[in-house]
PDB file of C-alpha atoms in Angstrom:
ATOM      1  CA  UNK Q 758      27.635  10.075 126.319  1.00  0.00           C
ATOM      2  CA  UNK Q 759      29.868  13.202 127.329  1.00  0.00           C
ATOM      3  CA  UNK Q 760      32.460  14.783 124.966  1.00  0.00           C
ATOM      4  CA  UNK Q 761      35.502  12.155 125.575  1.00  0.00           C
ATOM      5  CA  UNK Q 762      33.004   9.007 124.412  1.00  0.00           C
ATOM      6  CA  UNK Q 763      31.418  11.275 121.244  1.00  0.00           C
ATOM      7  CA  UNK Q 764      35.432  11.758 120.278  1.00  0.00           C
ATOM      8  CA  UNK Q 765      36.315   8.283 120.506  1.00  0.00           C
ATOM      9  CA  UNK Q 766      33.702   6.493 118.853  1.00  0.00           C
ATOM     10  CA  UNK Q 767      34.766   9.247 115.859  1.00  0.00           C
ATOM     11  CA  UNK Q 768      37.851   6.627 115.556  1.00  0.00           C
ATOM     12  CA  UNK Q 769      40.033   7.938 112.690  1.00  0.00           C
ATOM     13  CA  UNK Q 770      37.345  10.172 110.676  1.00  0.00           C
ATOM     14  CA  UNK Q 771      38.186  13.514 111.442  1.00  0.00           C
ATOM     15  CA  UNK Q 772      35.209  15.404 109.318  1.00  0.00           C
ATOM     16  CA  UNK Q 773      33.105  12.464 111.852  1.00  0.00           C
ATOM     17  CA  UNK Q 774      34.908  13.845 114.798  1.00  0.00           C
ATOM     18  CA  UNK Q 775      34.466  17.684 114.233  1.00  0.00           C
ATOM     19  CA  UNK Q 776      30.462  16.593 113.202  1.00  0.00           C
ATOM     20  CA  UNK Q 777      30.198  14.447 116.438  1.00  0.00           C
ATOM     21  CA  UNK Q 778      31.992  17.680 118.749  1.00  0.00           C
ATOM     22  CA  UNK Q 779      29.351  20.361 117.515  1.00  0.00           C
ATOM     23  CA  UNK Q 780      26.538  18.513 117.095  1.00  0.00           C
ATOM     24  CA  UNK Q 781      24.905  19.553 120.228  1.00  0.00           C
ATOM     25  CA  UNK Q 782      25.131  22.955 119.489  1.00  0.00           C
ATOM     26  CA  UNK Q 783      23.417  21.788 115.903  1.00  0.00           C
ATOM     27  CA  UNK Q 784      19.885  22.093 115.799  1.00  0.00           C
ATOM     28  CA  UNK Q 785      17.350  20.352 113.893  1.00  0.00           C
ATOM     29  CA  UNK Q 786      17.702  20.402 110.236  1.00  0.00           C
ATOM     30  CA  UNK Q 787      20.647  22.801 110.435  1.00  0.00           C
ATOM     31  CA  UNK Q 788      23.287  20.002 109.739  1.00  0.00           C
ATOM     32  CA  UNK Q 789      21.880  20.118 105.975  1.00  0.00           C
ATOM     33  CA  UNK Q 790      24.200  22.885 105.804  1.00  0.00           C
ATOM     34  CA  UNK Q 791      27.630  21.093 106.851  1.00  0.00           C
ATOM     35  CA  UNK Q 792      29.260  18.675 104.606  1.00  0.00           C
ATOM     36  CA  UNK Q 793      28.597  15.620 103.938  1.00  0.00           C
ATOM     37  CA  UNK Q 794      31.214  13.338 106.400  1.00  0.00           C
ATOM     38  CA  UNK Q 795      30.250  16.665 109.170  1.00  0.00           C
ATOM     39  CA  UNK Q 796      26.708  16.025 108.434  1.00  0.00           C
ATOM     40  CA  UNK Q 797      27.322  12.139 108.935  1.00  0.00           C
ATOM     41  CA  UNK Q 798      29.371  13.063 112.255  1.00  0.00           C
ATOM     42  CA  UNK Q 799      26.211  15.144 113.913  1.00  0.00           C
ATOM     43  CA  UNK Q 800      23.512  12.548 112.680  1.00  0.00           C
ATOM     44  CA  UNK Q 801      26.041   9.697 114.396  1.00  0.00           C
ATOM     45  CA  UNK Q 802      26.358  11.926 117.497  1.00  0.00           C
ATOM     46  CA  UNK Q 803      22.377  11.995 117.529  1.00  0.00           C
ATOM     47  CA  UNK Q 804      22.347   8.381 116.920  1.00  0.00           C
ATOM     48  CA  UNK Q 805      24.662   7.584 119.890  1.00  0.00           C
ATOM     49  CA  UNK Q 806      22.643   9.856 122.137  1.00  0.00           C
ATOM     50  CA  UNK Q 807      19.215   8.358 121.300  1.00  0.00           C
ATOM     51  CA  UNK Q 808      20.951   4.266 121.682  1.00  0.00           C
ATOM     52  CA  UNK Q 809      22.584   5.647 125.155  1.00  0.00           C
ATOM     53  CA  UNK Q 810      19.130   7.332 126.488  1.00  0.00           C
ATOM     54  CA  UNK Q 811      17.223   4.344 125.692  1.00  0.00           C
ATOM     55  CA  UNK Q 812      19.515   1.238 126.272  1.00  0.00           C
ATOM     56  CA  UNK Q 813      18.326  -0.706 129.649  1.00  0.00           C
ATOM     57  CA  UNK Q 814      21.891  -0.669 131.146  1.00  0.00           C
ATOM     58  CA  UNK Q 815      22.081   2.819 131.183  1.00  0.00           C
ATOM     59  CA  UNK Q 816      18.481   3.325 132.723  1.00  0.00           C
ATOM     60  CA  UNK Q 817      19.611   0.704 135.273  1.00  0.00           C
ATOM     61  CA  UNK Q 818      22.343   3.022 136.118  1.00  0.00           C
ATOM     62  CA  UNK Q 819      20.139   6.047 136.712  1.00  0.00           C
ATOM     63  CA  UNK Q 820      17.849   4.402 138.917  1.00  0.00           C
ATOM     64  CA  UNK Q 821      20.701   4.315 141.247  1.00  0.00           C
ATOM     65  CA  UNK Q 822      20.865   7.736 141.624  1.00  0.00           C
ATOM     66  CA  UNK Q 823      19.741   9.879 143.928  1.00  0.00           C
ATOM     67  CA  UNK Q 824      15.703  10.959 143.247  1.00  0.00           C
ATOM     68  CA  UNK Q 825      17.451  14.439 143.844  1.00  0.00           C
ATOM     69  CA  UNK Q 826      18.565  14.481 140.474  1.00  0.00           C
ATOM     70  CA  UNK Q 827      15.296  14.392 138.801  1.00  0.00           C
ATOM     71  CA  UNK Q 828      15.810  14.644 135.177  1.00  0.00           C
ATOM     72  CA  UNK Q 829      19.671  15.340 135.294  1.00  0.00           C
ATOM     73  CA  UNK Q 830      20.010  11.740 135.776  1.00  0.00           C
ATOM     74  CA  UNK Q 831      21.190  11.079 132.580  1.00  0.00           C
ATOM     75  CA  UNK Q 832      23.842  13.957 132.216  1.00  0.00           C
ATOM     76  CA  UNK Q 833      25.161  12.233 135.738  1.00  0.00           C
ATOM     77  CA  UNK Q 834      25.776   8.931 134.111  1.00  0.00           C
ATOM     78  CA  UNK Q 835      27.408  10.734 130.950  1.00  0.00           C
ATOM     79  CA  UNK Q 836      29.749  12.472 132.880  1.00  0.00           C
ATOM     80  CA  UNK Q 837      30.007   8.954 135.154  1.00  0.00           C
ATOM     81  CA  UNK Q 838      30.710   6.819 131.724  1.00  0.00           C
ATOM     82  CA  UNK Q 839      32.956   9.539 130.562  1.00  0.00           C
ATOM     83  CA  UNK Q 840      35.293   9.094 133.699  1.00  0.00           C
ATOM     84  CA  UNK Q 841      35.261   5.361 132.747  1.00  0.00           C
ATOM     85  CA  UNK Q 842      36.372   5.583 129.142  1.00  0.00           C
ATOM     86  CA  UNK Q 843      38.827   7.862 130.821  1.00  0.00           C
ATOM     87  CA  UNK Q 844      40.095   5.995 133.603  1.00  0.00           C
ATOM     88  CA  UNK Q 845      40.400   2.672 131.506  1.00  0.00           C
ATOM     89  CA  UNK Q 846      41.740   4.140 128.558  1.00  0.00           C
ATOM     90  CA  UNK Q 847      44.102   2.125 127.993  1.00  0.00           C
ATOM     91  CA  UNK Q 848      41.636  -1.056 127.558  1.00  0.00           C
ATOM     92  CA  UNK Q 849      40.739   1.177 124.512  1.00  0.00           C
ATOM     93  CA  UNK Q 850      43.613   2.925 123.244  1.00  0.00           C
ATOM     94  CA  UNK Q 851      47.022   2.373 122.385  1.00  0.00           C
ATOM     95  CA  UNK Q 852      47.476   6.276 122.468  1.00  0.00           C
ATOM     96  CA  UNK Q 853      47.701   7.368 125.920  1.00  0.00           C
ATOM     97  CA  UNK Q 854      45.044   9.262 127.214  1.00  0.00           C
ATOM     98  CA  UNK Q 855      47.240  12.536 127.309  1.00  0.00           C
ATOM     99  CA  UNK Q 856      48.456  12.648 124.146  1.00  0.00           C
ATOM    100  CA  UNK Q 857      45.188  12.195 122.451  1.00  0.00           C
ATOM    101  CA  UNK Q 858      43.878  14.786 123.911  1.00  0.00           C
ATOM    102  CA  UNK Q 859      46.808  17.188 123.443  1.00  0.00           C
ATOM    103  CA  UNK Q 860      45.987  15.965 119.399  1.00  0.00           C
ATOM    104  CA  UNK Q 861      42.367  16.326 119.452  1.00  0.00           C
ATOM    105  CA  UNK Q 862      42.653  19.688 121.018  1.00  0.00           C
ATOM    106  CA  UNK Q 863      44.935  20.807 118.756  1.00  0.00           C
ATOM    107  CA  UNK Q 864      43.011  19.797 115.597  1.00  0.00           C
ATOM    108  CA  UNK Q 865      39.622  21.712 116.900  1.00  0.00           C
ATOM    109  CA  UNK Q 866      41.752  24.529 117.563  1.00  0.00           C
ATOM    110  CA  UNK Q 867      42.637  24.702 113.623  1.00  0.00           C
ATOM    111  CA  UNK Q 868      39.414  23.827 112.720  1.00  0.00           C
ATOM    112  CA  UNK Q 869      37.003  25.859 115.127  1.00  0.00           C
ATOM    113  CA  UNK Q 870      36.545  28.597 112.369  1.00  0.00           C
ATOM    114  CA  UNK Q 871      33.226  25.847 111.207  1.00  0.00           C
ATOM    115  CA  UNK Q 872      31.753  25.817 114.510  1.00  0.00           C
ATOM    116  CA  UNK Q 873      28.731  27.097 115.882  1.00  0.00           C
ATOM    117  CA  UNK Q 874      29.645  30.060 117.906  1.00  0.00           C
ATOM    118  CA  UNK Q 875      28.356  28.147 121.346  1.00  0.00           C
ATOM    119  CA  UNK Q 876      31.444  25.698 120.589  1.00  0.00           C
ATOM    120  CA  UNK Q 877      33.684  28.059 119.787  1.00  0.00           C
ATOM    121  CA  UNK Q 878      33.100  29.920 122.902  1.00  0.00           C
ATOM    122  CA  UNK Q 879      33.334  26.047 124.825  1.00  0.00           C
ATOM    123  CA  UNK Q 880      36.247  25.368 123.100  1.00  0.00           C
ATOM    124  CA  UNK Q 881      39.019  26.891 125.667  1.00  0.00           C
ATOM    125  CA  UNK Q 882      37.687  26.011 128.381  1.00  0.00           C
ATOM    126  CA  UNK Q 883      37.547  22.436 127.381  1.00  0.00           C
ATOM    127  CA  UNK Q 884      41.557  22.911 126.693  1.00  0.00           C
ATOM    128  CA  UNK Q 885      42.084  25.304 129.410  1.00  0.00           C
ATOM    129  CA  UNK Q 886      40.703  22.989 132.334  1.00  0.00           C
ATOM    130  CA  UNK Q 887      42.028  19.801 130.494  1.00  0.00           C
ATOM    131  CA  UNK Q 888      38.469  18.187 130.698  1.00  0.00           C
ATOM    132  CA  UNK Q 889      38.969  15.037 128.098  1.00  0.00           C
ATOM    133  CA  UNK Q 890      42.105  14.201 130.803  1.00  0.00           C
ATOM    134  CA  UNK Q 891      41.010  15.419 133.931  1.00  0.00           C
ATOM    135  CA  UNK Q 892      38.052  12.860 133.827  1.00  0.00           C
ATOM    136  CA  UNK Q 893      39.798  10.389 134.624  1.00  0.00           C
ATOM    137  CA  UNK Q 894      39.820  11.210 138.775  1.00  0.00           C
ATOM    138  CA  UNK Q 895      37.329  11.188 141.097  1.00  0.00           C
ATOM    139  CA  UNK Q 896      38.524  14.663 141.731  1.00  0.00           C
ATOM    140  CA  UNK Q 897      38.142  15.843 138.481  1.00  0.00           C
ATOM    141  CA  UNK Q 898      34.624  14.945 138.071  1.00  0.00           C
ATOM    142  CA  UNK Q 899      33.562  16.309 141.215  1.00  0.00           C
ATOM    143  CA  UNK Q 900      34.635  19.819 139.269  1.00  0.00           C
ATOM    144  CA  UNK Q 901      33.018  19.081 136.849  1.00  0.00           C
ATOM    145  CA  UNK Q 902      29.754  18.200 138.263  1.00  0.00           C
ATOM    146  CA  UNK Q 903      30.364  21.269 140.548  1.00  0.00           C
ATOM    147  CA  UNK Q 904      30.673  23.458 137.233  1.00  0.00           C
ATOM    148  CA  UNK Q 905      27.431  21.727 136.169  1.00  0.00           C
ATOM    149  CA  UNK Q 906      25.358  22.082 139.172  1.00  0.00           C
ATOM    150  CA  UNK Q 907      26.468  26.335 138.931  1.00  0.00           C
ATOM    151  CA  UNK Q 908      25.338  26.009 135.581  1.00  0.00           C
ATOM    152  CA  UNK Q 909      22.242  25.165 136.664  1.00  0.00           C
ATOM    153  CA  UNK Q 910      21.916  28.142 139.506  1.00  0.00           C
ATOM    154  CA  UNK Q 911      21.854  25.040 142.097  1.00  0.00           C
ATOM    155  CA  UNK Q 912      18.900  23.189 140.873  1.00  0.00           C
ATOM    156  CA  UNK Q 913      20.366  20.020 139.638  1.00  0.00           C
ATOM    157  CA  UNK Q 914      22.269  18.841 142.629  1.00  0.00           C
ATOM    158  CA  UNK Q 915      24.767  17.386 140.166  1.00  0.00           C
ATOM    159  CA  UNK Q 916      27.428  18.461 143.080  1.00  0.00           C
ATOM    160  CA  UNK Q 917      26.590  16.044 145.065  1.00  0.00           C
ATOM    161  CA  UNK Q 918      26.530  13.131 142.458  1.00  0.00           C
ATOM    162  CA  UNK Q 919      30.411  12.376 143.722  1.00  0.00           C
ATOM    163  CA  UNK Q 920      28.367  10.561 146.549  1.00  0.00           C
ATOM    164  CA  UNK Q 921      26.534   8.542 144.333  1.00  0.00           C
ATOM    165  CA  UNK Q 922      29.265   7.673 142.127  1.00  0.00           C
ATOM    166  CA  UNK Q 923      31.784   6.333 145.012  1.00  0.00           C
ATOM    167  CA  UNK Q 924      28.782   4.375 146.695  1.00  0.00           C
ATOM    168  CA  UNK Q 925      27.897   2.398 143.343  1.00  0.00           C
ATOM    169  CA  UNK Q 926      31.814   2.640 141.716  1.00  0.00           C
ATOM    170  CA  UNK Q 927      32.160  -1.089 141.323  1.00  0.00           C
ATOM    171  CA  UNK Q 928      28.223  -1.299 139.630  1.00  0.00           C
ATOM    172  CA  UNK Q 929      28.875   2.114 137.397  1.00  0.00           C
ATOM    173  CA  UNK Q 930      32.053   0.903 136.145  1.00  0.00           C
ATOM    174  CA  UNK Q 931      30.133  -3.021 134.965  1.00  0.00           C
ATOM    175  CA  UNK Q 932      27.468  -1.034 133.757  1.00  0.00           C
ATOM    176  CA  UNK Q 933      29.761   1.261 131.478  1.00  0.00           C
ATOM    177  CA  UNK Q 934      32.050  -1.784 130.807  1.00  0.00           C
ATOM    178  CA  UNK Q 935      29.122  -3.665 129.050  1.00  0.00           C
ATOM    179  CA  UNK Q 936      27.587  -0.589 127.802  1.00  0.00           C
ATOM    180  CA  UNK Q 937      30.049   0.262 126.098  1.00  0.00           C
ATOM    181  CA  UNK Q 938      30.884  -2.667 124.115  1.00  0.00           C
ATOM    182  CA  UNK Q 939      27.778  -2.592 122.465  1.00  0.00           C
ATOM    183  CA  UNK Q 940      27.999   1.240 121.904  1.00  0.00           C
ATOM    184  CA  UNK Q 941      30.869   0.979 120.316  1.00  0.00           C
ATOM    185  CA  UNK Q 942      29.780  -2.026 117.654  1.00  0.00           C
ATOM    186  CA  UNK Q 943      26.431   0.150 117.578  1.00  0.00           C
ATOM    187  CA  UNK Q 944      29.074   2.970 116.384  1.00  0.00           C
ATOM    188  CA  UNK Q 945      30.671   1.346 113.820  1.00  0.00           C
ATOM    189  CA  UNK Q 946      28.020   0.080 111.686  1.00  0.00           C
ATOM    190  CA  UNK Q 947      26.024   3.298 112.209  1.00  0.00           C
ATOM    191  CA  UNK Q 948      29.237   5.451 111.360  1.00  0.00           C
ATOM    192  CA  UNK Q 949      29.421   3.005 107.898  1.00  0.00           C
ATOM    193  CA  UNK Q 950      25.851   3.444 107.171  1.00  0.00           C
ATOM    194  CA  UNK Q 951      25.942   7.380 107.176  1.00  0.00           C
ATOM    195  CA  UNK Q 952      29.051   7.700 104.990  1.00  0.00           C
ATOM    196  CA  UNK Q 953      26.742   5.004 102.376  1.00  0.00           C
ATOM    197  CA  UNK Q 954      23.643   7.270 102.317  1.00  0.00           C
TER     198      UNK Q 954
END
């Protein structure tokens, strides 16, 4: 899941939420050295990724792809699922969509000093361009995936994943629908498990 899904399923845990924002940029034992609820937020972030990767809606969702894609298949459907959870927020949220973002971004701000320096450096941009809101149109993940695919010096294609995404909308939006109702009960109990250990 992208960064709008990994803050969500956080819910109210903000030591979780800061954990489950740098944990990409965490690598392999290196959490150890993080408090315990931060430690619990990377593990859950790892957790989510691994359920996502392997659950059989989301594979059904990359074989729609393009073959283009190769193996950026499944950072396509991230960013695809993110722009779900965005759209429909309000199926998931009684805070709307903008002003949890304006308070999420606003906490990392005050707590960025923790970060790895990657995040840090991510950090603006992701409040700068708006990216947790601007998900939520078409056109904003088309800039995204265009931002992707420079990233990437042109090899992944991801620009042209728009295509994909308006030719399937109806099937990607089921898919994240159901997906996500089990990621987020997978969430939960994994979340309460961490904080036991």
């Amino acid at each position: 899941m992208n960064f709008l899904a990994h803050l969500y399923l956080s819910k109210e845990n903000n030591n979780i939420l800061i954990g489950n924002f740098i944990a990409d940029a965490v690598k392999g034992k290196d959490y150890e050295n993080y408090p315990e609820e931060i430690k619990a937020g990377i593990l859950l972030h790892r957790e989510i990724d691994y359920f996502t990767d392997t659950h059989p809606i989301v594979k059904k969702s990359k074989r729609r792809l393009n073959l283009r894609y190769r193996h950026y298949k499944g950072v396509i459907i991230d960013i695809f699922y993110d722009h779900f959870l965005a759209k429909n927020w309000h199926q998931y949220s009684d805070i709307p969509l903008e002003i949890y973002a304006e308070n999420v971004y606003g906490f990392l701000q005050e707590s960025k000093e923790i970060f790895p320096e990657k995040i840090q450096k991510l950090l603006p941009y992701m409040i700068e361009y708006n990216w947790l809101v601007s998900n939520a149109s078409v056109l904003g993940i088309e800039r995204i995936l265009a931002g992707m695919n420079r990233r990437s010096k042109g090899i992944s294609k991801m620009d042209m994943a728009t295509e994909d995404l308006l030719k399937h909308y109806e099937d990607f939006e089921l898919d994240f629908t159901v997906f996500f109702e089990e990621l987020m009960q997978f969430s939960e109990e994994k979340t309460i498990d961490l904080l036991l250990k």
